[in-house]
Amino acid sequence: MPNSPQPPAPGAPAPPDVTSSDAALRRFLHGLPGVDAVGLEARAASLGTRSVKAEAKAYAIDLAISMIDLTTLEGADTPGKVRALCAKGCHPDPTDRGTPQVAAVCVYPDMAATAREALAASGGAALRVASVATAFPAGRASLAVKLADTREAVAAGADEIDMVIDRGAFLAGRYLQVFEEIRAVKEACARPDGGAAHLKVIFETGELATYDNIRRASWLGMLAGADFIKTSTGKVAVNATLPNTLLMLEAVRDFHAGTGTRVGVKPAGGIRNTKDAMKYLVVVGETAGADWLSPDWFRFGASSLLNDLLMQRQKLRTGHYSGPDYVTVD
């Protein structure tokens, strides 16, 4: 069949007309190499057994702390809770001011202004305010509502926007609709000063059903201008997993090789302890490379993870575990 689209080689740039129509975008996404599920899971499991040597563990713990988007996304969130979270993000361990700050504090749009003010008051001006938008977590709203949600968060001081894609449209094969929605949200991230909030695009991988869909969603998000691609909202049964994250890291690596554009990755939901965080750092280094081992290009969407990292850090510093009562509980 001479007219059949040929799957692009890993790292190959997208054809220039790939987003010119729904049909062209579908041809490109379905032309991506299929995912070897057995091989992917075996590779993730193998990397997950790697140990971080004792001399590197302290560095890795500090790196993981600096990559955390410290998050509260509950209906019962209050300004007081957000202020406390911001104080913790600025000074994770009040007994050791050498503890690095987290990367960002992630809140709902109506709490973005509170977070911005609290970070300034706590000495965390360098911390970013991340805000979920676009009718998070379900994404079931009109585009006008999603764009208003985004603009409200940016106007309130959000440095980063975590948006959710329309999974229904994606699973129905309406790829251009999803692409155009991401592009519109990206434009809504613009600030009056000429800058723009960074855009993290959430796929909700637990709802995409197949690894092939996760690969397609990754390329779709990157083609549309995502600054980060993110596994999940943390609000469904299956959130971040090592295989899903490995697959997305392969996608950003290949996209960078083919286009020169670097995109970050953020696994979110279910990463609760230091052992798990170390596995993810190994996967990042072995898959995308050392350049991605930075909060500029890799984040953990988490809340309870920080507590365990702090306890492990205190163990390395003092020789004994202080226990959970000696770290603040979110």
Coordinates of C-alpha atoms in Angstrom, one line a residue:
M1 CA 0.0 0.0 0.0
P2 CA 2.2 2.9 -1.2
N3 CA 0.0 5.6 0.2
S4 CA 0.1 4.2 3.8
P5 CA 1.8 6.6 6.2
Q6 CA 5.2 5.3 7.4
P7 CA 5.8 5.3 11.1
P8 CA 8.4 8.0 12.0
A9 CA 11.7 6.7 13.4
P10 CA 12.2 7.5 17.1
G11 CA 13.5 11.1 17.4
A12 CA 12.3 12.0 13.9
P13 CA 10.7 15.5 13.7
A14 CA 7.0 15.7 12.9
P15 CA 6.1 16.4 9.3
P16 CA 5.4 20.2 8.9
D17 CA 1.7 19.6 8.0
V18 CA 1.0 17.1 10.8
T19 CA -1.5 19.4 12.5
S20 CA -3.1 20.8 9.3
S21 CA -6.1 18.6 9.7
D22 CA -7.6 15.9 12.0
A23 CA -6.8 13.3 9.4
A24 CA -3.1 14.4 9.1
L25 CA -2.7 14.4 12.9
R26 CA -4.3 11.0 13.2
R27 CA -2.0 9.6 10.5
F28 CA 1.0 10.9 12.4
L29 CA -0.1 9.7 15.9
H30 CA -1.1 6.3 14.7
G31 CA 2.1 6.0 12.7
L32 CA 4.2 6.2 15.9
P33 CA 5.9 2.9 16.7
G34 CA 3.7 0.6 18.8
V35 CA 4.7 0.1 22.4
D36 CA 6.1 -3.3 23.4
A37 CA 4.2 -3.5 26.7
V38 CA 6.2 -6.5 28.0
G39 CA 9.5 -4.9 27.2
L40 CA 8.5 -1.5 28.7
E41 CA 7.4 -3.1 31.9
A42 CA 10.5 -5.3 32.1
R43 CA 12.7 -2.3 31.6
A44 CA 10.9 -0.3 34.3
A45 CA 11.1 -3.2 36.7
S46 CA 14.8 -3.6 36.0
L47 CA 15.5 0.1 36.5
G48 CA 13.4 0.0 39.7
T49 CA 15.9 -2.5 41.3
R50 CA 18.8 -0.1 40.9
S51 CA 20.1 1.1 44.2
V52 CA 21.4 4.6 44.9
K53 CA 24.8 4.3 46.6
A54 CA 25.2 5.6 50.1
E55 CA 27.5 8.5 49.1
A56 CA 24.9 9.7 46.4
K57 CA 21.8 9.2 48.6
A58 CA 22.0 12.6 50.3
Y59 CA 22.4 14.4 47.0
A60 CA 19.5 12.4 45.5
I61 CA 17.2 13.1 48.5
D62 CA 17.9 16.9 48.2
L63 CA 17.4 16.7 44.5
A64 CA 14.0 15.0 45.0
I65 CA 12.9 17.6 47.5
S66 CA 13.8 20.3 45.1
M67 CA 11.6 18.6 42.4
I68 CA 8.4 18.5 44.5
D69 CA 5.3 20.3 43.6
L70 CA 3.9 20.5 47.1
T71 CA 0.2 20.0 46.5
T72 CA -3.2 20.5 48.2
L73 CA -6.2 20.1 46.0
E74 CA -9.1 19.4 48.3
G75 CA -12.6 20.9 48.5
A76 CA -11.9 21.7 52.1
D77 CA -8.7 23.8 51.4
T78 CA -8.6 27.0 53.3
P79 CA -6.3 30.1 53.2
G80 CA -4.8 28.9 56.4
K81 CA -4.0 25.5 55.0
V82 CA -2.4 27.0 51.9
R83 CA -0.3 29.4 54.0
A84 CA 0.9 26.5 56.1
L85 CA 1.8 24.5 53.0
C86 CA 3.7 27.5 51.6
A87 CA 5.7 27.9 54.8
K88 CA 6.5 24.2 54.6
G89 CA 7.6 24.5 51.0
C90 CA 9.9 27.4 51.9
H91 CA 11.4 25.7 55.0
P92 CA 10.7 22.0 54.8
D93 CA 12.8 21.2 57.9
P94 CA 12.8 24.2 60.3
T95 CA 15.6 22.4 62.3
D96 CA 17.9 22.5 59.3
R97 CA 17.9 25.6 57.1
G98 CA 20.2 23.8 54.7
T99 CA 17.2 21.7 53.5
P100 CA 16.4 22.8 49.9
Q101 CA 13.0 24.4 49.1
V102 CA 10.5 22.6 47.0
A103 CA 10.0 23.6 43.4
A104 CA 6.4 24.8 43.6
V105 CA 3.2 24.9 45.6
C106 CA 0.2 23.6 43.6
V107 CA -3.3 24.8 44.5
Y108 CA -6.7 25.6 42.9
P109 CA -7.0 28.9 41.0
D110 CA -9.0 30.6 43.8
M111 CA -6.0 30.0 46.1
A112 CA -3.3 31.2 43.8
A113 CA -3.2 34.7 45.1
T114 CA -3.1 33.4 48.7
A115 CA -0.2 31.2 47.8
R116 CA 1.7 34.0 46.1
E117 CA 1.3 36.3 49.1
A118 CA 2.2 33.5 51.5
L119 CA 5.4 32.6 49.6
A120 CA 6.5 36.2 49.5
A121 CA 5.9 36.5 53.3
S122 CA 7.8 33.3 54.0
G123 CA 10.9 34.0 52.0
G124 CA 9.9 31.8 49.1
A125 CA 9.7 34.3 46.3
A126 CA 11.8 31.9 44.2
L127 CA 9.2 29.2 44.6
R128 CA 6.7 28.9 41.8
V129 CA 2.9 28.9 42.3
A130 CA 1.4 26.2 40.2
S131 CA -2.4 26.1 39.7
V132 CA -4.6 23.4 38.3
A133 CA -7.1 24.8 35.8
T134 CA -9.4 23.8 32.9
A135 CA -12.1 22.3 35.2
F136 CA -9.7 20.0 37.0
P137 CA -9.8 17.1 37.5
A138 CA -12.6 15.9 35.1
G139 CA -12.1 18.6 32.5
R140 CA -15.8 18.5 31.7
A141 CA -16.5 22.2 30.9
S142 CA -16.7 24.4 27.8
L143 CA -13.5 25.8 26.3
A144 CA -14.7 29.3 27.3
V145 CA -14.9 28.2 31.0
K146 CA -11.5 26.4 30.8
L147 CA -9.8 29.5 29.3
A148 CA -11.4 31.8 31.9
D149 CA -10.2 29.4 34.6
T150 CA -6.7 29.6 33.2
R151 CA -6.7 33.4 32.9
E152 CA -8.0 33.8 36.4
A153 CA -5.1 31.7 37.8
V154 CA -2.5 33.5 35.8
A155 CA -3.9 36.9 36.9
A156 CA -3.8 35.8 40.5
G157 CA -0.1 35.1 40.2
A158 CA 0.3 31.5 39.0
D159 CA 3.6 30.8 37.4
E160 CA 2.5 27.4 36.1
I161 CA -0.8 26.0 34.9
D162 CA -1.6 22.3 35.2
M163 CA -4.4 21.6 32.6
V164 CA -6.3 18.4 32.0
I165 CA -7.0 17.2 28.4
D166 CA -10.4 16.2 27.3
R167 CA -10.0 12.4 27.6
G168 CA -13.3 11.8 26.0
A169 CA -12.3 13.7 22.9
F170 CA -8.9 11.9 22.8
L171 CA -10.4 8.4 23.2
A172 CA -12.9 9.2 20.5
G173 CA -10.1 10.0 18.2
R174 CA -10.8 13.8 18.0
Y175 CA -7.1 14.6 18.2
L176 CA -7.2 18.0 16.5
Q177 CA -9.8 19.1 19.0
V178 CA -7.5 18.2 21.9
F179 CA -4.6 19.8 20.1
E180 CA -6.4 23.1 19.6
E181 CA -7.7 23.1 23.2
I182 CA -4.1 22.8 24.4
R183 CA -3.0 25.6 22.1
A184 CA -5.8 27.8 23.3
V185 CA -4.9 27.2 27.0
K186 CA -1.2 27.9 26.1
E187 CA -2.2 31.3 24.7
A188 CA -4.3 32.0 27.8
C189 CA -1.2 31.5 29.9
A190 CA 0.2 34.8 28.6
R191 CA 0.8 37.6 31.1
P192 CA 0.5 41.4 30.4
D193 CA 4.3 41.8 31.0
G194 CA 4.9 39.7 27.9
G195 CA 5.8 36.5 29.8
A196 CA 3.7 33.4 30.2
A197 CA 3.0 30.8 32.8
H198 CA 4.5 27.4 32.0
L199 CA 1.9 24.8 30.8
K200 CA 1.8 21.3 32.2
V201 CA -0.6 19.0 30.3
I202 CA -2.2 16.2 32.3
F203 CA -3.2 13.1 30.4
E204 CA -4.8 11.0 33.2
T205 CA -2.9 8.0 32.0
G206 CA -5.0 5.7 34.1
E207 CA -8.0 6.5 31.8
L208 CA -6.1 6.2 28.5
A209 CA -6.2 2.4 28.7
T210 CA -3.2 1.5 26.6
Y211 CA 0.5 2.4 26.3
D212 CA 0.0 3.3 22.7
N213 CA -2.5 5.9 23.8
I214 CA 0.0 7.3 26.3
R215 CA 2.6 7.6 23.6
R216 CA 0.2 9.3 21.3
A217 CA -1.0 11.7 24.0
S218 CA 2.6 12.6 24.8
W219 CA 3.4 13.5 21.3
L220 CA 0.1 15.4 20.9
G221 CA 0.8 17.4 24.0
M222 CA 4.3 18.3 22.9
L223 CA 3.3 19.2 19.4
A224 CA 0.7 21.6 20.9
G225 CA 3.3 23.4 23.0
A226 CA 3.3 21.7 26.4
D227 CA 6.2 22.8 28.6
F228 CA 5.6 19.6 30.7
I229 CA 3.6 16.5 30.2
K230 CA 2.1 15.1 33.3
T231 CA 0.8 11.6 34.1
S232 CA -2.3 12.2 36.2
T233 CA -4.4 14.3 38.5
G234 CA -4.0 12.0 41.5
K235 CA -7.8 11.8 41.7
V236 CA -8.3 8.4 40.0
A237 CA -7.5 4.8 40.9
V238 CA -4.4 4.5 38.7
N239 CA -2.0 7.4 38.7
A240 CA 1.8 7.6 38.1
T241 CA 3.5 4.3 37.5
L242 CA 7.2 3.6 36.5
P243 CA 6.2 2.2 33.1
N244 CA 4.0 5.1 32.2
T245 CA 6.6 7.6 33.3
L246 CA 9.3 5.7 31.5
L247 CA 7.2 5.8 28.3
M248 CA 6.7 9.6 28.6
L249 CA 10.4 10.1 29.3
E250 CA 11.2 8.2 26.1
A251 CA 8.8 10.5 24.2
V252 CA 10.4 13.7 25.5
R253 CA 13.8 12.3 24.7
D254 CA 12.8 11.5 21.1
F255 CA 10.9 14.8 20.7
H256 CA 14.0 16.7 21.8
A257 CA 16.3 14.7 19.5
G258 CA 14.0 15.4 16.5
T259 CA 13.0 19.0 17.2
G260 CA 15.5 20.5 19.6
T261 CA 12.7 21.4 22.0
R262 CA 13.0 20.2 25.6
V263 CA 9.9 19.2 27.5
G264 CA 9.6 18.3 31.1
V265 CA 7.8 15.3 32.7
K266 CA 5.8 15.2 35.9
P267 CA 4.5 12.0 37.5
A268 CA 1.8 12.7 40.0
G269 CA -0.2 10.6 42.5
G270 CA 0.9 7.6 44.5
I271 CA 4.6 8.5 45.0
R272 CA 4.8 8.5 48.7
N273 CA 8.2 7.4 49.9
T274 CA 11.9 8.0 49.3
K275 CA 12.4 4.5 47.9
D276 CA 9.9 5.2 45.2
A277 CA 11.3 8.6 44.5
M278 CA 14.8 7.1 44.0
K279 CA 13.4 4.7 41.4
Y280 CA 11.9 7.6 39.4
L281 CA 15.2 9.5 39.5
V282 CA 17.1 6.4 38.2
V283 CA 14.5 6.1 35.4
V284 CA 14.9 9.7 34.5
G285 CA 18.7 9.5 34.3
E286 CA 18.8 6.3 32.4
T287 CA 16.1 7.2 29.9
A288 CA 16.1 11.0 29.2
G289 CA 19.6 11.7 30.6
A290 CA 21.2 13.8 33.2
D291 CA 19.9 17.1 31.7
W292 CA 16.4 16.1 32.9
L293 CA 17.6 15.6 36.5
S294 CA 16.6 19.1 37.4
P295 CA 13.4 20.7 38.7
D296 CA 13.3 22.6 35.5
W297 CA 12.6 19.4 33.6
F298 CA 11.3 16.9 36.2
R299 CA 8.8 17.2 39.0
F300 CA 7.0 15.1 41.5
G301 CA 3.3 15.9 42.0
A302 CA 3.1 15.0 45.7
S303 CA 2.2 16.0 49.2
S304 CA 3.1 13.1 51.6
L305 CA 6.4 12.3 49.7
L306 CA 8.1 15.3 51.3
N307 CA 7.6 14.0 54.8
D308 CA 9.4 10.7 54.1
L309 CA 12.2 12.4 52.3
L310 CA 12.7 14.7 55.3
M311 CA 12.8 11.7 57.7
Q312 CA 15.4 10.0 55.5
R313 CA 17.4 13.2 55.3
Q314 CA 17.3 13.5 59.1
K315 CA 18.5 9.9 59.4
L316 CA 21.5 10.6 57.2
R317 CA 22.3 13.8 59.1
T318 CA 21.8 12.5 62.7
G319 CA 22.1 8.8 62.5
H320 CA 18.6 8.0 63.7
Y321 CA 15.0 8.4 62.6
S322 CA 13.2 11.3 64.1
G323 CA 9.8 9.8 63.2
P324 CA 6.7 11.4 61.6
D325 CA 5.9 13.5 64.7
Y326 CA 9.0 15.6 63.9
V327 CA 7.9 16.7 60.5
T328 CA 4.9 18.7 59.7
V329 CA 1.9 16.7 58.4
D330 CA 0.0 18.1 55.5

